[in-house]
JSON list of N, CA and C in Angstrom, two decimals:
[
{"chain": "H", "resi": 448, "resn": "MET", "atom": "N", "xyz": [-37.03, -30.13, 32.00]},
{"chain": "H", "resi": 448, "resn": "MET", "atom": "CA", "xyz": [-35.98, -30.26, 31.63]},
{"chain": "H", "resi": 448, "resn": "MET", "atom": "C", "xyz": [-35.98, -28.90, 30.53]},
{"chain": "H", "resi": 449, "resn": "GLY", "atom": "N", "xyz": [-37.27, -29.35, 29.51]},
{"chain": "H", "resi": 449, "resn": "GLY", "atom": "CA", "xyz": [-36.71, -28.08, 28.55]},
{"chain": "H", "resi": 449, "resn": "GLY", "atom": "C", "xyz": [-36.91, -27.34, 28.35]},
{"chain": "H", "resi": 450, "resn": "ILE", "atom": "N", "xyz": [-37.19, -26.13, 29.96]},
{"chain": "H", "resi": 450, "resn": "ILE", "atom": "CA", "xyz": [-37.65, -24.66, 30.18]},
{"chain": "H", "resi": 450, "resn": "ILE", "atom": "C", "xyz": [-36.28, -24.56, 30.51]},
{"chain": "H", "resi": 451, "resn": "ILE", "atom": "N", "xyz": [-35.81, -25.42, 31.05]},
{"chain": "H", "resi": 451, "resn": "ILE", "atom": "CA", "xyz": [-33.70, -24.81, 31.36]},
{"chain": "H", "resi": 451, "resn": "ILE", "atom": "C", "xyz": [-33.62, -24.79, 29.86]},
{"chain": "H", "resi": 452, "resn": "ARG", "atom": "N", "xyz": [-33.19, -25.95, 29.37]},
{"chain": "H", "resi": 452, "resn": "ARG", "atom": "CA", "xyz": [-32.36, -26.15, 28.02]},
{"chain": "H", "resi": 452, "resn": "ARG", "atom": "C", "xyz": [-32.56, -24.65, 27.42]},
{"chain": "H", "resi": 453, "resn": "SER", "atom": "N", "xyz": [-34.11, -24.35, 26.87]},
{"chain": "H", "resi": 453, "resn": "SER", "atom": "CA", "xyz": [-34.17, -23.50, 26.24]},
{"chain": "H", "resi": 453, "resn": "SER", "atom": "C", "xyz": [-33.56, -21.79, 26.59]},
{"chain": "H", "resi": 454, "resn": "SER", "atom": "N", "xyz": [-34.48, -21.47, 28.23]},
{"chain": "H", "resi": 454, "resn": "SER", "atom": "CA", "xyz": [-33.99, -20.62, 28.89]},
{"chain": "H", "resi": 454, "resn": "SER", "atom": "C", "xyz": [-32.39, -20.39, 28.91]},
{"chain": "H", "resi": 455, "resn": "PHE", "atom": "N", "xyz": [-31.50, -21.12, 29.21]},
{"chain": "H", "resi": 455, "resn": "PHE", "atom": "CA", "xyz": [-30.41, -20.61, 29.65]},
{"chain": "H", "resi": 455, "resn": "PHE", "atom": "C", "xyz": [-29.61, -19.69, 28.48]},
{"chain": "H", "resi": 456, "resn": "PRO", "atom": "N", "xyz": [-29.66, -19.93, 26.95]},
{"chain": "H", "resi": 456, "resn": "PRO", "atom": "CA", "xyz": [-29.15, -19.06, 26.21]},
{"chain": "H", "resi": 456, "resn": "PRO", "atom": "C", "xyz": [-29.08, -17.24, 26.36]},
{"chain": "H", "resi": 457, "resn": "PHE", "atom": "N", "xyz": [-30.67, -17.21, 26.83]},
{"chain": "H", "resi": 457, "resn": "PHE", "atom": "CA", "xyz": [-31.21, -15.76, 27.22]},
{"chain": "H", "resi": 457, "resn": "PHE", "atom": "C", "xyz": [-31.04, -15.70, 29.08]},
{"chain": "H", "resi": 458, "resn": "LEU", "atom": "N", "xyz": [-31.01, -16.40, 29.95]},
{"chain": "H", "resi": 458, "resn": "LEU", "atom": "CA", "xyz": [-30.12, -15.94, 31.11]},
{"chain": "H", "resi": 458, "resn": "LEU", "atom": "C", "xyz": [-28.67, -15.56, 30.73]},
{"chain": "H", "resi": 459, "resn": "LEU", "atom": "N", "xyz": [-27.88, -16.83, 29.80]},
{"chain": "H", "resi": 459, "resn": "LEU", "atom": "CA", "xyz": [-27.14, -16.57, 29.84]},
{"chain": "H", "resi": 459, "resn": "LEU", "atom": "C", "xyz": [-26.41, -14.81, 29.25]},
{"chain": "H", "resi": 460, "resn": "GLY", "atom": "N", "xyz": [-27.14, -14.63, 28.49]},
{"chain": "H", "resi": 460, "resn": "GLY", "atom": "CA", "xyz": [-27.53, -13.41, 27.74]},
{"chain": "H", "resi": 460, "resn": "GLY", "atom": "C", "xyz": [-27.10, -12.29, 28.34]},
{"chain": "H", "resi": 461, "resn": "THR", "atom": "N", "xyz": [-28.58, -12.55, 29.22]},
{"chain": "H", "resi": 461, "resn": "THR", "atom": "CA", "xyz": [-28.56, -11.19, 30.30]},
{"chain": "H", "resi": 461, "resn": "THR", "atom": "C", "xyz": [-27.45, -10.89, 31.23]},
{"chain": "H", "resi": 462, "resn": "GLY", "atom": "N", "xyz": [-27.03, -12.57, 31.45]},
{"chain": "H", "resi": 462, "resn": "GLY", "atom": "CA", "xyz": [-26.13, -11.51, 33.02]},
{"chain": "H", "resi": 462, "resn": "GLY", "atom": "C", "xyz": [-24.77, -11.35, 32.35]},
{"chain": "H", "resi": 463, "resn": "CYS", "atom": "N", "xyz": [-24.35, -11.91, 30.76]},
{"chain": "H", "resi": 463, "resn": "CYS", "atom": "CA", "xyz": [-23.56, -11.12, 29.79]},
{"chain": "H", "resi": 463, "resn": "CYS", "atom": "C", "xyz": [-23.51, -9.36, 29.44]},
{"chain": "H", "resi": 464, "resn": "GLY", "atom": "N", "xyz": [-24.52, -9.21, 29.65]},
{"chain": "H", "resi": 464, "resn": "GLY", "atom": "CA", "xyz": [-25.13, -7.89, 29.42]},
{"chain": "H", "resi": 464, "resn": "GLY", "atom": "C", "xyz": [-25.11, -7.14, 30.26]},
{"chain": "H", "resi": 465, "resn": "ILE", "atom": "N", "xyz": [-25.30, -7.29, 31.96]},
{"chain": "H", "resi": 465, "resn": "ILE", "atom": "CA", "xyz": [-25.49, -6.63, 32.97]},
{"chain": "H", "resi": 465, "resn": "ILE", "atom": "C", "xyz": [-23.87, -6.70, 33.32]},
{"chain": "H", "resi": 466, "resn": "TYR", "atom": "N", "xyz": [-22.95, -7.31, 33.20]},
{"chain": "H", "resi": 466, "resn": "TYR", "atom": "CA", "xyz": [-21.25, -7.34, 33.66]},
{"chain": "H", "resi": 466, "resn": "TYR", "atom": "C", "xyz": [-20.98, -6.15, 33.02]},
{"chain": "H", "resi": 467, "resn": "VAL", "atom": "N", "xyz": [-21.42, -6.49, 31.23]},
{"chain": "H", "resi": 467, "resn": "VAL", "atom": "CA", "xyz": [-20.94, -5.68, 30.62]},
{"chain": "H", "resi": 467, "resn": "VAL", "atom": "C", "xyz": [-20.93, -3.53, 30.92]},
{"chain": "H", "resi": 468, "resn": "ALA", "atom": "N", "xyz": [-22.46, -3.69, 30.88]},
{"chain": "H", "resi": 468, "resn": "ALA", "atom": "CA", "xyz": [-22.98, -2.67, 31.28]},
{"chain": "H", "resi": 468, "resn": "ALA", "atom": "C", "xyz": [-22.22, -1.94, 32.76]},
{"chain": "H", "resi": 469, "resn": "GLN", "atom": "N", "xyz": [-22.12, -2.59, 33.22]},
{"chain": "H", "resi": 469, "resn": "GLN", "atom": "CA", "xyz": [-21.63, -2.30, 34.79]},
{"chain": "H", "resi": 469, "resn": "GLN", "atom": "C", "xyz": [-19.98, -1.73, 34.87]},
{"chain": "H", "resi": 470, "resn": "ASN", "atom": "N", "xyz": [-19.46, -2.52, 34.38]},
{"chain": "H", "resi": 470, "resn": "ASN", "atom": "CA", "xyz": [-17.99, -3.02, 34.50]},
{"chain": "H", "resi": 470, "resn": "ASN", "atom": "C", "xyz": [-16.95, -1.83, 32.97]},
{"chain": "H", "resi": 471, "resn": "TYR", "atom": "N", "xyz": [-18.44, -1.49, 32.12]},
{"chain": "H", "resi": 471, "resn": "TYR", "atom": "CA", "xyz": [-17.27, -0.99, 30.98]},
{"chain": "H", "resi": 471, "resn": "TYR", "atom": "C", "xyz": [-18.40, 0.40, 30.49]},
{"chain": "H", "resi": 472, "resn": "ASN", "atom": "N", "xyz": [-17.96, 1.02, 29.83]},
{"chain": "H", "resi": 472, "resn": "ASN", "atom": "CA", "xyz": [-18.50, 2.50, 29.51]},
{"chain": "H", "resi": 472, "resn": "ASN", "atom": "C", "xyz": [-19.31, 2.13, 28.06]},
{"chain": "H", "resi": 473, "resn": "VAL", "atom": "N", "xyz": [-20.40, 1.72, 28.32]},
{"chain": "H", "resi": 473, "resn": "VAL", "atom": "CA", "xyz": [-21.06, 1.46, 26.91]},
{"chain": "H", "resi": 473, "resn": "VAL", "atom": "C", "xyz": [-21.91, 2.63, 26.48]},
{"chain": "H", "resi": 474, "resn": "PRO", "atom": "N", "xyz": [-22.22, 3.14, 25.51]},
{"chain": "H", "resi": 474, "resn": "PRO", "atom": "CA", "xyz": [-23.45, 4.64, 25.30]},
{"chain": "H", "resi": 474, "resn": "PRO", "atom": "C", "xyz": [-24.27, 3.94, 25.55]},
{"chain": "H", "resi": 475, "resn": "ASN", "atom": "N", "xyz": [-25.54, 5.51, 25.76]},
{"chain": "H", "resi": 475, "resn": "ASN", "atom": "CA", "xyz": [-26.93, 5.40, 25.99]},
{"chain": "H", "resi": 475, "resn": "ASN", "atom": "C", "xyz": [-27.53, 4.93, 24.55]},
{"chain": "H", "resi": 476, "resn": "ILE", "atom": "N", "xyz": [-27.37, 4.04, 24.10]},
{"chain": "H", "resi": 476, "resn": "ILE", "atom": "CA", "xyz": [-28.43, 3.74, 22.68]},
{"chain": "H", "resi": 476, "resn": "ILE", "atom": "C", "xyz": [-29.70, 5.23, 22.44]},
{"chain": "H", "resi": 477, "resn": "LYS", "atom": "N", "xyz": [-30.51, 4.81, 23.32]},
{"chain": "H", "resi": 477, "resn": "LYS", "atom": "CA", "xyz": [-31.73, 6.64, 23.44]},
{"chain": "H", "resi": 477, "resn": "LYS", "atom": "C", "xyz": [-30.63, 7.38, 22.69]},
{"chain": "H", "resi": 478, "resn": "GLU", "atom": "N", "xyz": [-29.66, 7.86, 23.81]},
{"chain": "H", "resi": 478, "resn": "GLU", "atom": "CA", "xyz": [-28.98, 9.24, 23.59]},
{"chain": "H", "resi": 478, "resn": "GLU", "atom": "C", "xyz": [-28.01, 9.71, 22.34]},
{"chain": "H", "resi": 479, "resn": "LEU", "atom": "N", "xyz": [-27.96, 8.31, 21.72]},
{"chain": "H", "resi": 479, "resn": "LEU", "atom": "CA", "xyz": [-27.20, 8.22, 20.57]},
{"chain": "H", "resi": 479, "resn": "LEU", "atom": "C", "xyz": [-28.55, 8.39, 18.91]},
{"chain": "H", "resi": 480, "resn": "ILE", "atom": "N", "xyz": [-29.79, 7.80, 19.56]},
{"chain": "H", "resi": 480, "resn": "ILE", "atom": "CA", "xyz": [-30.48, 7.82, 18.56]},
{"chain": "H", "resi": 480, "resn": "ILE", "atom": "C", "xyz": [-31.35, 9.45, 18.17]},
{"chain": "H", "resi": 481, "resn": "GLU", "atom": "N", "xyz": [-31.23, 9.60, 19.42]},
{"chain": "H", "resi": 481, "resn": "GLU", "atom": "CA", "xyz": [-32.23, 11.12, 19.48]},
{"chain": "H", "resi": 481, "resn": "GLU", "atom": "C", "xyz": [-30.80, 11.66, 19.06]},
{"chain": "H", "resi": 482, "resn": "THR", "atom": "N", "xyz": [-29.83, 12.12, 19.02]},
{"chain": "H", "resi": 482, "resn": "THR", "atom": "CA", "xyz": [-28.59, 12.62, 18.35]},
{"chain": "H", "resi": 482, "resn": "THR", "atom": "C", "xyz": [-28.49, 12.16, 16.88]},
{"chain": "H", "resi": 483, "resn": "TRP", "atom": "N", "xyz": [-28.98, 11.14, 16.53]},
{"chain": "H", "resi": 483, "resn": "TRP", "atom": "CA", "xyz": [-28.51, 11.20, 15.02]},
{"chain": "H", "resi": 483, "resn": "TRP", "atom": "C", "xyz": [-30.35, 11.56, 13.60]},
{"chain": "H", "resi": 484, "resn": "VAL", "atom": "N", "xyz": [-31.10, 11.61, 14.88]},
{"chain": "H", "resi": 484, "resn": "VAL", "atom": "CA", "xyz": [-32.70, 12.30, 14.40]},
{"chain": "H", "resi": 484, "resn": "VAL", "atom": "C", "xyz": [-32.62, 13.30, 14.77]},
{"chain": "H", "resi": 485, "resn": "TYR", "atom": "N", "xyz": [-31.76, 14.01, 15.17]},
{"chain": "H", "resi": 485, "resn": "TYR", "atom": "CA", "xyz": [-31.87, 15.68, 15.69]},
{"chain": "H", "resi": 485, "resn": "TYR", "atom": "C", "xyz": [-30.79, 16.03, 14.45]},
{"chain": "H", "resi": 486, "resn": "LYS", "atom": "N", "xyz": [-29.53, 15.59, 13.90]},
{"chain": "H", "resi": 486, "resn": "LYS", "atom": "CA", "xyz": [-28.56, 15.73, 12.90]},
{"chain": "H", "resi": 486, "resn": "LYS", "atom": "C", "xyz": [-29.23, 15.38, 11.54]},
{"chain": "H", "resi": 487, "resn": "ALA", "atom": "N", "xyz": [-29.86, 14.62, 11.21]},
{"chain": "H", "resi": 487, "resn": "ALA", "atom": "CA", "xyz": [-30.66, 14.16, 10.43]},
{"chain": "H", "resi": 487, "resn": "ALA", "atom": "C", "xyz": [-31.48, 14.92, 9.77]},
{"chain": "H", "resi": 488, "resn": "LYS", "atom": "N", "xyz": [-32.32, 15.62, 10.84]},
{"chain": "H", "resi": 488, "resn": "LYS", "atom": "CA", "xyz": [-33.27, 16.96, 10.61]},
{"chain": "H", "resi": 488, "resn": "LYS", "atom": "C", "xyz": [-32.39, 18.30, 10.08]},
{"chain": "H", "resi": 489, "resn": "SER", "atom": "N", "xyz": [-31.85, 18.56, 10.83]},
{"chain": "H", "resi": 489, "resn": "SER", "atom": "CA", "xyz": [-31.07, 19.73, 10.51]},
{"chain": "H", "resi": 489, "resn": "SER", "atom": "C", "xyz": [-30.50, 20.15, 9.41]},
{"chain": "H", "resi": 490, "resn": "VAL", "atom": "N", "xyz": [-30.09, 18.67, 9.03]},
{"chain": "H", "resi": 490, "resn": "VAL", "atom": "CA", "xyz": [-29.62, 18.32, 7.21]},
{"chain": "H", "resi": 490, "resn": "VAL", "atom": "C", "xyz": [-30.27, 18.72, 6.38]},
{"chain": "H", "resi": 491, "resn": "GLU", "atom": "N", "xyz": [-31.68, 17.82, 6.99]},
{"chain": "H", "resi": 491, "resn": "GLU", "atom": "CA", "xyz": [-32.70, 17.86, 5.80]},
{"chain": "H", "resi": 491, "resn": "GLU", "atom": "C", "xyz": [-33.18, 19.37, 5.35]},
{"chain": "H", "resi": 492, "resn": "GLU", "atom": "N", "xyz": [-33.21, 19.90, 6.81]},
{"chain": "H", "resi": 492, "resn": "GLU", "atom": "CA", "xyz": [-33.80, 21.61, 6.70]},
{"chain": "H", "resi": 492, "resn": "GLU", "atom": "C", "xyz": [-33.00, 22.39, 5.37]},
{"chain": "H", "resi": 493, "resn": "THR", "atom": "N", "xyz": [-31.67, 21.82, 6.04]},
{"chain": "H", "resi": 493, "resn": "THR", "atom": "CA", "xyz": [-30.54, 22.82, 5.25]},
{"chain": "H", "resi": 493, "resn": "THR", "atom": "C", "xyz": [-30.77, 22.50, 4.04]},
{"chain": "H", "resi": 494, "resn": "TYR", "atom": "N", "xyz": [-30.56, 21.55, 3.24]},
{"chain": "H", "resi": 494, "resn": "TYR", "atom": "CA", "xyz": [-30.94, 20.70, 2.10]},
{"chain": "H", "resi": 494, "resn": "TYR", "atom": "C", "xyz": [-31.91, 20.56, 1.25]},
{"chain": "H", "resi": 495, "resn": "ARG", "atom": "N", "xyz": [-32.88, 21.43, 1.95]},
{"chain": "H", "resi": 495, "resn": "ARG", "atom": "CA", "xyz": [-34.58, 21.66, 1.11]},
{"chain": "H", "resi": 495, "resn": "ARG", "atom": "C", "xyz": [-34.48, 22.46, 0.39]},
{"chain": "H", "resi": 496, "resn": "LYS", "atom": "N", "xyz": [-35.47, 21.78, -0.52]},
{"chain": "H", "resi": 496, "resn": "LYS", "atom": "CA", "xyz": [-35.49, 23.36, -2.30]},
{"chain": "H", "resi": 496, "resn": "LYS", "atom": "C", "xyz": [-36.66, 23.61, -0.99]},
{"chain": "H", "resi": 497, "resn": "PRO", "atom": "N", "xyz": [-36.41, 25.04, -1.93]},
{"chain": "H", "resi": 497, "resn": "PRO", "atom": "CA", "xyz": [-37.35, 26.18, -1.26]},
{"chain": "H", "resi": 497, "resn": "PRO", "atom": "C", "xyz": [-38.48, 25.91, -2.00]},
{"chain": "H", "resi": 498, "resn": "GLY", "atom": "N", "xyz": [-39.39, 26.34, -1.06]},
{"chain": "H", "resi": 498, "resn": "GLY", "atom": "CA", "xyz": [-40.40, 25.71, -1.91]},
{"chain": "H", "resi": 498, "resn": "GLY", "atom": "C", "xyz": [-41.73, 26.59, -0.39]},
{"chain": "H", "resi": 499, "resn": "SER", "atom": "N", "xyz": [-42.82, 25.48, -0.81]},
{"chain": "H", "resi": 499, "resn": "SER", "atom": "CA", "xyz": [-43.97, 25.67, 0.33]},
{"chain": "H", "resi": 499, "resn": "SER", "atom": "C", "xyz": [-43.41, 25.11, 1.61]},
{"chain": "H", "resi": 500, "resn": "LYS", "atom": "N", "xyz": [-43.44, 25.68, 2.67]},
{"chain": "H", "resi": 500, "resn": "LYS", "atom": "CA", "xyz": [-43.50, 25.14, 3.78]},
{"chain": "H", "resi": 500, "resn": "LYS", "atom": "C", "xyz": [-44.46, 24.45, 4.59]},
{"chain": "H", "resi": 501, "resn": "ASP", "atom": "N", "xyz": [-45.68, 24.20, 4.10]},
{"chain": "H", "resi": 501, "resn": "ASP", "atom": "CA", "xyz": [-46.65, 23.46, 5.17]},
{"chain": "H", "resi": 501, "resn": "ASP", "atom": "C", "xyz": [-46.33, 22.08, 4.33]},
{"chain": "H", "resi": 502, "resn": "GLY", "atom": "N", "xyz": [-45.36, 21.54, 3.61]},
{"chain": "H", "resi": 502, "resn": "GLY", "atom": "CA", "xyz": [-45.34, 20.30, 3.87]},
{"chain": "H", "resi": 502, "resn": "GLY", "atom": "C", "xyz": [-45.80, 19.44, 2.73]},
{"chain": "H", "resi": 503, "resn": "ASP", "atom": "N", "xyz": [-46.27, 19.98, 1.57]},
{"chain": "H", "resi": 503, "resn": "ASP", "atom": "CA", "xyz": [-47.51, 19.49, 0.94]},
{"chain": "H", "resi": 503, "resn": "ASP", "atom": "C", "xyz": [-46.54, 19.20, -0.13]}
]
């Protein structure tokens, strides 16, 4: 009985997650993170102080 009781929230969350992913327009998290990293790098390069380019 203990393993069923302890795994019930996990199974319920998995089932709800599958339902939401199939029926709603959920954004792809990996693509969002890659976009944020790209934008952060471009901002960092834009506002970088002039100086050495070797990263020292």
